Short mmCIF file of C-alpha atoms and ligand atoms in Angstrom, two decimals:
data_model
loop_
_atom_site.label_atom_id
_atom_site.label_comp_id
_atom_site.label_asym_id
_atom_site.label_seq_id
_atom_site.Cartn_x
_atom_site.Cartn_y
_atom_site.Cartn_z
CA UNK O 42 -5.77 17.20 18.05
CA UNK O 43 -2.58 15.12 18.85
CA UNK O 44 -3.17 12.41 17.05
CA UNK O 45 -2.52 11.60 13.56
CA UNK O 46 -4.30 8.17 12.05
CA UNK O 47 -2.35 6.27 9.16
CA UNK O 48 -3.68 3.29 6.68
CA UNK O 49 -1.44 1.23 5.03
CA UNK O 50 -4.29 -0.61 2.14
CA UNK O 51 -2.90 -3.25 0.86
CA UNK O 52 -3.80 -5.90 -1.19
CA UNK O 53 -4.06 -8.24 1.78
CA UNK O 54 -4.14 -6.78 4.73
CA UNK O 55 -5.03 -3.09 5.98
CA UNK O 56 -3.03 -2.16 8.59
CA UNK O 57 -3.95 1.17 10.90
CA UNK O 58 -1.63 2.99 13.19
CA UNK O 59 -2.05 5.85 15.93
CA UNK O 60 0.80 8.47 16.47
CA UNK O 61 0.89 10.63 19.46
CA UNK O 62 2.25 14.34 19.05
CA UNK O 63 3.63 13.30 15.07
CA UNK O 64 6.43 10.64 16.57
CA UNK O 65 5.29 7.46 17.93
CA UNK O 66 2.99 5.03 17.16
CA UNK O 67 0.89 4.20 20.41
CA UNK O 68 -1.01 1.69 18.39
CA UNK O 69 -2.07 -0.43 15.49
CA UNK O 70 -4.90 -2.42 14.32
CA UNK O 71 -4.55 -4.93 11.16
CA UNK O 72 -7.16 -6.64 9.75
CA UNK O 73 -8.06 -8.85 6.10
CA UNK O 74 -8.50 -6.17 2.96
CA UNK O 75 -10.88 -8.62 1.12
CA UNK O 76 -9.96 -6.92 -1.86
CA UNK O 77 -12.39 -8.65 -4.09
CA UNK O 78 -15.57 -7.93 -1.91
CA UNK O 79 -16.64 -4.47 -3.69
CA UNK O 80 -15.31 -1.46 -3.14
CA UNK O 81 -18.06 0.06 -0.41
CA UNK O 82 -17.50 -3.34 1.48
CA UNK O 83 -13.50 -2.61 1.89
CA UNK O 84 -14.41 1.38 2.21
CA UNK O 85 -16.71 -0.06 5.20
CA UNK O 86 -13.99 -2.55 6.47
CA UNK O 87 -11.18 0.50 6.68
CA UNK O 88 -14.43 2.56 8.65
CA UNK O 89 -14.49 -0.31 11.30
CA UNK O 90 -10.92 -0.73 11.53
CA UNK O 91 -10.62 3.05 12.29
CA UNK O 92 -12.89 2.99 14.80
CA UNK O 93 -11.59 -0.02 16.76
CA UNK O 94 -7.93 1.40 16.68
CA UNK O 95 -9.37 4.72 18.55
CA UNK O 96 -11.58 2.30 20.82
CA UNK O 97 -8.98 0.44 21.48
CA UNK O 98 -6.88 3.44 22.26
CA UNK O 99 -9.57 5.20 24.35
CA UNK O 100 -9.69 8.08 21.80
CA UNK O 101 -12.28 10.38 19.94
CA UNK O 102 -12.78 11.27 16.77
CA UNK O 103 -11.91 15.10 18.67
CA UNK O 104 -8.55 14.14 19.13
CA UNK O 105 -7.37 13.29 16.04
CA UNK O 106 -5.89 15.37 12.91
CA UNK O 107 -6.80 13.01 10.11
CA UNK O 108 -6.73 10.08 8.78
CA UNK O 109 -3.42 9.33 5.47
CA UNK O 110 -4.04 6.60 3.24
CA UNK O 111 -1.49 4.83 1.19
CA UNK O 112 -2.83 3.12 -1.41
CA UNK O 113 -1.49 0.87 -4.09
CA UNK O 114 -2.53 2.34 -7.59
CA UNK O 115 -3.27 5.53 -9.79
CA UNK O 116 -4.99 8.11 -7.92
CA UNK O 117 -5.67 11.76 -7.37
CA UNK O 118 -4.50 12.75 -4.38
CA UNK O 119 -6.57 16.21 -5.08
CA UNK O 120 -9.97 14.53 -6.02
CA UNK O 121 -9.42 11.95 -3.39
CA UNK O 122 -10.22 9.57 -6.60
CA UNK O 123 -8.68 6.11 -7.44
CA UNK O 124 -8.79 6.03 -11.15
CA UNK O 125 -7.57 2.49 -10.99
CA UNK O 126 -5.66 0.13 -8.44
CA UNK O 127 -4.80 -3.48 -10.13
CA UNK O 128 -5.04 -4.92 -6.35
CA UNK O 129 -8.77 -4.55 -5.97
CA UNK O 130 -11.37 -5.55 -8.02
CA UNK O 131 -13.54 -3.23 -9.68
CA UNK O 132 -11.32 -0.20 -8.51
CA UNK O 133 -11.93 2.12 -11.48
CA UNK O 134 -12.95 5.92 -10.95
CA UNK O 135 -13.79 5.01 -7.25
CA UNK O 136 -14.29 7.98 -5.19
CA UNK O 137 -12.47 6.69 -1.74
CA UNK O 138 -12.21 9.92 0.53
CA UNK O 139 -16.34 10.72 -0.41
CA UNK O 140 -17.31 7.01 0.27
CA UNK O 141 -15.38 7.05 3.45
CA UNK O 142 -16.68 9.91 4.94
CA UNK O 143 -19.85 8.81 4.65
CA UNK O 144 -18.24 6.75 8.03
CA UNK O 145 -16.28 8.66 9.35
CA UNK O 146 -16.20 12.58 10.10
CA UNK O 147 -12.42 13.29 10.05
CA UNK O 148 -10.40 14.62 7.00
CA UNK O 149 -9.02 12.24 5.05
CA UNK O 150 -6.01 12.52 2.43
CA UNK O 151 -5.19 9.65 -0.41
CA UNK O 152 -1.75 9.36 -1.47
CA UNK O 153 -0.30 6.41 -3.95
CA UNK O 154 1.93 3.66 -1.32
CA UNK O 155 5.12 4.02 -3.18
CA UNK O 156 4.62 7.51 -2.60
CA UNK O 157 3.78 7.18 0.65
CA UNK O 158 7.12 5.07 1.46
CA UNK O 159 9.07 8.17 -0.29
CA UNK O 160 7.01 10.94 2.39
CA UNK O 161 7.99 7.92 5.09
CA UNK O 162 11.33 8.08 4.42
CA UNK O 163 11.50 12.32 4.13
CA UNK O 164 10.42 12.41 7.36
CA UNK O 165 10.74 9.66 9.46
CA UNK O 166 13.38 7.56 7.72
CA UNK O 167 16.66 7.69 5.31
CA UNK O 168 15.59 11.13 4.03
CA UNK O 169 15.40 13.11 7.32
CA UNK O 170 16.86 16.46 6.81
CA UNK O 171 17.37 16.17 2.78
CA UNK O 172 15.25 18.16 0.47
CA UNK O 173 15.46 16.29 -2.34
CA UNK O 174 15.51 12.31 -2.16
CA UNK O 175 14.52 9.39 -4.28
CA UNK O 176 12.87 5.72 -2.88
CA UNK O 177 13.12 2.99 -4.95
CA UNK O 178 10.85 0.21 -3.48
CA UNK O 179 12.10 -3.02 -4.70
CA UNK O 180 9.22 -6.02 -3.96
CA UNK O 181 6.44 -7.97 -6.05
CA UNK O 182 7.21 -5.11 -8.38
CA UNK O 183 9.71 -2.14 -8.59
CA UNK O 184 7.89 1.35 -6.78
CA UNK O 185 9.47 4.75 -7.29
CA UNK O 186 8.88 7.99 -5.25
CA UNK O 187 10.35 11.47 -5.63
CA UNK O 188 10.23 13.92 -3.17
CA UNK O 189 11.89 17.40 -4.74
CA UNK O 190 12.06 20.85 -3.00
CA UNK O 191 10.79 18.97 -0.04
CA UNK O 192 7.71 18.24 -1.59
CA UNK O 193 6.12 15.50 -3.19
CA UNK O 194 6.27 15.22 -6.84
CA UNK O 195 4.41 13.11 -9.60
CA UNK O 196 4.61 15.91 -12.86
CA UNK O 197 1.39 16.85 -14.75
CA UNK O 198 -0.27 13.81 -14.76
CA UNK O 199 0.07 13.01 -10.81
CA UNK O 200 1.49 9.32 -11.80
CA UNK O 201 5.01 10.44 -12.33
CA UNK O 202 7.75 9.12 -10.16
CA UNK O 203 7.63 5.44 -11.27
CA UNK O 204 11.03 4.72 -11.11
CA UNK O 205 10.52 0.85 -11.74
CA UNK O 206 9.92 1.53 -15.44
CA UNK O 207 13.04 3.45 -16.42
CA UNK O 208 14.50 1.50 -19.20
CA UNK O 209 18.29 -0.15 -17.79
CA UNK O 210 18.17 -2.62 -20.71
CA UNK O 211 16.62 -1.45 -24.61
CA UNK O 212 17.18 -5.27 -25.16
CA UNK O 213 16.21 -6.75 -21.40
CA UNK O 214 12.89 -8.99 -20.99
CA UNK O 215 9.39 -7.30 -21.73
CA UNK O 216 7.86 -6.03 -18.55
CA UNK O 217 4.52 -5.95 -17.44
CA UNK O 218 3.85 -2.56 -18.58
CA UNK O 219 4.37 -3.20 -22.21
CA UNK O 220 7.78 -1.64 -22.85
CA UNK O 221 11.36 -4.43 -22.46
CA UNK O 222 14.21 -3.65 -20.16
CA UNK O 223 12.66 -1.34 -17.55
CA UNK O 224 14.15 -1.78 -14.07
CA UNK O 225 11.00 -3.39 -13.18
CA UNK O 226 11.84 -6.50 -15.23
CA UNK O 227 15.09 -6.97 -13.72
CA UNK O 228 14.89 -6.04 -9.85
CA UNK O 229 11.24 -7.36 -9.18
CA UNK O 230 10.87 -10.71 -6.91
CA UNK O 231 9.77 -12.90 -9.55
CA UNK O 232 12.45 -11.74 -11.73
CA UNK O 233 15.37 -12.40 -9.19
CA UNK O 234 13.94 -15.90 -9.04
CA UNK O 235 14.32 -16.52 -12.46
CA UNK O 236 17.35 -15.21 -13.39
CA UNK O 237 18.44 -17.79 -10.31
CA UNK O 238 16.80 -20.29 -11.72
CA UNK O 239 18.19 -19.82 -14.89
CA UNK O 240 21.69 -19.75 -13.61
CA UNK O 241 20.83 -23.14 -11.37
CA UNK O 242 19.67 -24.85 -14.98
CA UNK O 243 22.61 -23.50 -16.76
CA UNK O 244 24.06 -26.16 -14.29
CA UNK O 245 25.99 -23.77 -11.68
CA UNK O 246 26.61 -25.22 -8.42
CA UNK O 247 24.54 -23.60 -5.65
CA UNK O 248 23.44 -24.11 -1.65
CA UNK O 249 19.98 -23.41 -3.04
CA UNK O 250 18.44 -26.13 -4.01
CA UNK O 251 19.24 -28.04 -1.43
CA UNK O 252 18.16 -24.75 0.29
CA UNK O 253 14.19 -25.21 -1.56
CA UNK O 254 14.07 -29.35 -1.23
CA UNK O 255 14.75 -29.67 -5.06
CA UNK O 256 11.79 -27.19 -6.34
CA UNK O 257 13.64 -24.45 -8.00
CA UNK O 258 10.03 -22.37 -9.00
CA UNK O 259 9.86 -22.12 -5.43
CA UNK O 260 13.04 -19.55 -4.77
CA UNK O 261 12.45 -16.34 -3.44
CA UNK O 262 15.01 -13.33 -3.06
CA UNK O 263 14.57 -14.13 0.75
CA UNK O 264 16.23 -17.60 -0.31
CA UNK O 265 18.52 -16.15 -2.36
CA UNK O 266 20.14 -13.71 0.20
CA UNK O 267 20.22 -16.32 3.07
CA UNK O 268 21.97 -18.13 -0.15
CA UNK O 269 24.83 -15.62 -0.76
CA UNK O 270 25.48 -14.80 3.30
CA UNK O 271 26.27 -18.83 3.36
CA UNK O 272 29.21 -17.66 0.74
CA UNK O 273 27.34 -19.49 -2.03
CA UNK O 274 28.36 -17.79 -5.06
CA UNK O 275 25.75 -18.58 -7.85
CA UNK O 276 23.31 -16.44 -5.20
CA UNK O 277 26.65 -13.57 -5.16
CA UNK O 278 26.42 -13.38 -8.78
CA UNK O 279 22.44 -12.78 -8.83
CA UNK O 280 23.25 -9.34 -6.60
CA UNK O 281 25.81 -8.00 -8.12
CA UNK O 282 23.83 -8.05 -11.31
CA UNK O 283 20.42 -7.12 -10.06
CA UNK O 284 22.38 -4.51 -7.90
CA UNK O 285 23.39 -3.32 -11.79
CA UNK O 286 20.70 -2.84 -13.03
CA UNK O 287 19.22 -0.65 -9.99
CA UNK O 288 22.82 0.83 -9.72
CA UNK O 289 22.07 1.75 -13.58
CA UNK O 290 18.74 3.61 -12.76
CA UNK O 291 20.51 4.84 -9.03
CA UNK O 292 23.06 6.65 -11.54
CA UNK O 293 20.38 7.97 -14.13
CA UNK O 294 18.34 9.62 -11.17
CA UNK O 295 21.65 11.56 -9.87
CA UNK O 296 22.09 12.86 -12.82
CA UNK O 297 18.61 14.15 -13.57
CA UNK O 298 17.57 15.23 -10.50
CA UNK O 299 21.08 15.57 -8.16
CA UNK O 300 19.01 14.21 -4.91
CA UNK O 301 20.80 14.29 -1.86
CA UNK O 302 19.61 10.77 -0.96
CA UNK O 303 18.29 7.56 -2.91
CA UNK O 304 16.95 5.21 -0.56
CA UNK O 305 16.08 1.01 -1.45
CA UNK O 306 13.31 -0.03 0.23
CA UNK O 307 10.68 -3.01 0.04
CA UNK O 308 11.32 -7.01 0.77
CA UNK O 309 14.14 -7.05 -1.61
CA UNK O 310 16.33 -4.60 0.24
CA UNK O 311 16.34 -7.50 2.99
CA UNK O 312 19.53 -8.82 0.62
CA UNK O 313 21.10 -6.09 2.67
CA UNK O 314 25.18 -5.12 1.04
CA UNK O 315 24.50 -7.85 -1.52
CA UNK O 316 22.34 -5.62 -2.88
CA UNK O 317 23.92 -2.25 -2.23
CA UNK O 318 27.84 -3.22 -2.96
CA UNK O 319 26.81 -3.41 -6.49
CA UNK O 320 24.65 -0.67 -6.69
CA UNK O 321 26.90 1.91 -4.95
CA UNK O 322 29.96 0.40 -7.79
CA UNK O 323 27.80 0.82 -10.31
CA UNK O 324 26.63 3.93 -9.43
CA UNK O 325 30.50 4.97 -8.77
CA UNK O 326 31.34 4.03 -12.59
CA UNK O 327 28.42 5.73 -14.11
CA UNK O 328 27.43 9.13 -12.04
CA UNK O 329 30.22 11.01 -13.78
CA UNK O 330 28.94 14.85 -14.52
CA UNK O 331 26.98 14.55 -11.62
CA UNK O 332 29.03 12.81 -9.26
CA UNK O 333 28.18 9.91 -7.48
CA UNK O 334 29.79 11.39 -4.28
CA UNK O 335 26.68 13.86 -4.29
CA UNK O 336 24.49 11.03 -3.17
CA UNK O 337 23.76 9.13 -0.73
CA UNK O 338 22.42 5.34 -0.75
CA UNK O 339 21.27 4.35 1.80
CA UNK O 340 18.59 0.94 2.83
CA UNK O 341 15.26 1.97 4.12
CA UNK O 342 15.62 1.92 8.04
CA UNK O 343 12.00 1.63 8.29
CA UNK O 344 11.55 -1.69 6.87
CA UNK O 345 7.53 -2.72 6.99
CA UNK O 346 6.53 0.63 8.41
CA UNK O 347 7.66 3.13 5.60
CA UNK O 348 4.09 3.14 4.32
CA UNK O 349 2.38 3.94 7.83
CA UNK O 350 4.73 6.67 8.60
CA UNK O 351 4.27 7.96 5.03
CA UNK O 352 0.66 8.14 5.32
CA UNK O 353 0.86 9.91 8.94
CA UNK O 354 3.26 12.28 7.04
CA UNK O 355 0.60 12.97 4.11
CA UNK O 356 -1.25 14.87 6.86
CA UNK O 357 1.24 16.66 8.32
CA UNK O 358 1.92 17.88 5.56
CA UNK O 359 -1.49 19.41 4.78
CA UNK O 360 -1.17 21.40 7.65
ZN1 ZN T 663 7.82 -1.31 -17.27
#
């Protein structure tokens, strides 16, 4: 039993890994989610894709531990039920672990991604050796995870820990959620691209659109870092105040929970210390009673593979 299986669902691709004796991955399969084919079709997809990463790797189903999930949505990682996940269709009160072993004989643990990236981190990533960390995942949207007392936590309901939706702004834009000013609807991709935008209509001079051939709706934060590491300041000015924003939450978090370690994860963090210079002032000004020198903040140094090694982790930690 030295080998530990991983899933990474996502909305558009699935993406499997093996690890040998908890460390290394010795190999990965990927293949299309089809997300809109019905959920026993993608339950039957992830079955295949399981079996041709052990194929492929000339093991049995003897051999392995289990099989970790991550999977975008509200779950219960208990029930091994998805009560809903907006990235597949139909996904409501879907019972994945009981559908799944109907394919496969191996135990099988659930866990929400975000969540997953925070156990990543804990034990594979920014987090080794802390106790008590924080992961802020900054992509399409704005992920939280908490991991406290070295364990996982998501308070009574199980769907705690969504950092993204801490309020930084009473005033700031509405967010998708239904509330105005959470983090979400500052630091998420689509809202980095229009605050640029903005700025680039307000009639500030920028590298980026010449960077984008003209067609401002089609920046991205990727364009918008490459942007600010050419010294172009309109794209310096986007950072430092999305960095705010997050650097507002960052400081909110110390003082709640005192973690030893808040780690920024997902595409975003790709903006590198354009992101974190602002975040770690920020955070210097406004972590006060708790002070800021009690955390650390650190980028995710696992980059695309925080959710694999967070779903190996869910089941090591069920041992
Ligand atoms: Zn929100």
């Amino acid at each position: 039993m030295s080998y530990i299986i991983g899933i990474d669902l996502g909305g558009t691709n699935m993406v499997a890994a093996l690890t040998y004796k908890n460390e290394t991955i010795i190999a990965r399969e990927k293949t299309e989610t089809m997300a809109d084919s019905g959920f026993a079709n993608v339950v039957r997809r992830l079955a295949e894709l399981v079996q041709r990463l052990m194929d492929g790797a000339g093991v049995s189903c003897r051999q392995v531990e289990g099989i970790g999930i991550g999977v975008p949505g509200y779950l219960n990682m208990m029930s091994g039920v998805v009560h809903f996940s907006p990235n597949f269709t139909g996904w409501t009160e879907v019972p994945l672990v009981d559908e799944l072993h109907k394919h496969i004989s191996l135990p099988v643990y659930i866990v929400n991604d975000v969540n997953a990236h925070a156990l990543g981190e804990y034990r594979f990533g920014a987090g080794r050796g802390a106790e008590h960390i924080a992961v802020l995942a900054l992509g399409t949207g704005v992920g939280g995870g908490l991991i406290l007392d070295g364990r996982l936590y998501a308070g009574s309901t199980e769907g705690g820990g969504e950092l993204g939706h801490i309020v930084v702004d009473p005033d700031g834009p509405r967010c998708e959620c239904g509330c105005y000013g959470c983090l979400e609807a500052f630091a998420k991709a689509q809202a980095i691209a229009d605050r640029t935008a903005m700025k680039l209509q307000q009639g500030k001079r920028s590298l980026i659109p010449g960077m984008v051939d003209g067609d401002i709706r089609s920046i991205t934060p990727a364009v918008v870092a490459q942007a600010a590491e050419a010294g172009d300041q309109t794209a310096i000015e986007v950072w430092d105040e999305v960095g705010m924003y997050v650097g507002i939450a960052a400081a909110g978090l110390i003082q709640a929970l005192s973690p030893q370690v808040i780690v920024i994860g997902g595409g975003i963090a790709g903006a590198g210390r354009f992101l974190m210079d602002p975040i770690r002032r920020t955070v210097e000004t406004r972590a006060l009673l708790v002070p800021a020198s009690t955390c650390r903040l650190e980028l995710s140094p696992l980059g695309d593979d925080a959710g694999l090694l967070g779903a190996i982790s869910l089941v090591i930690e069920k041992r």
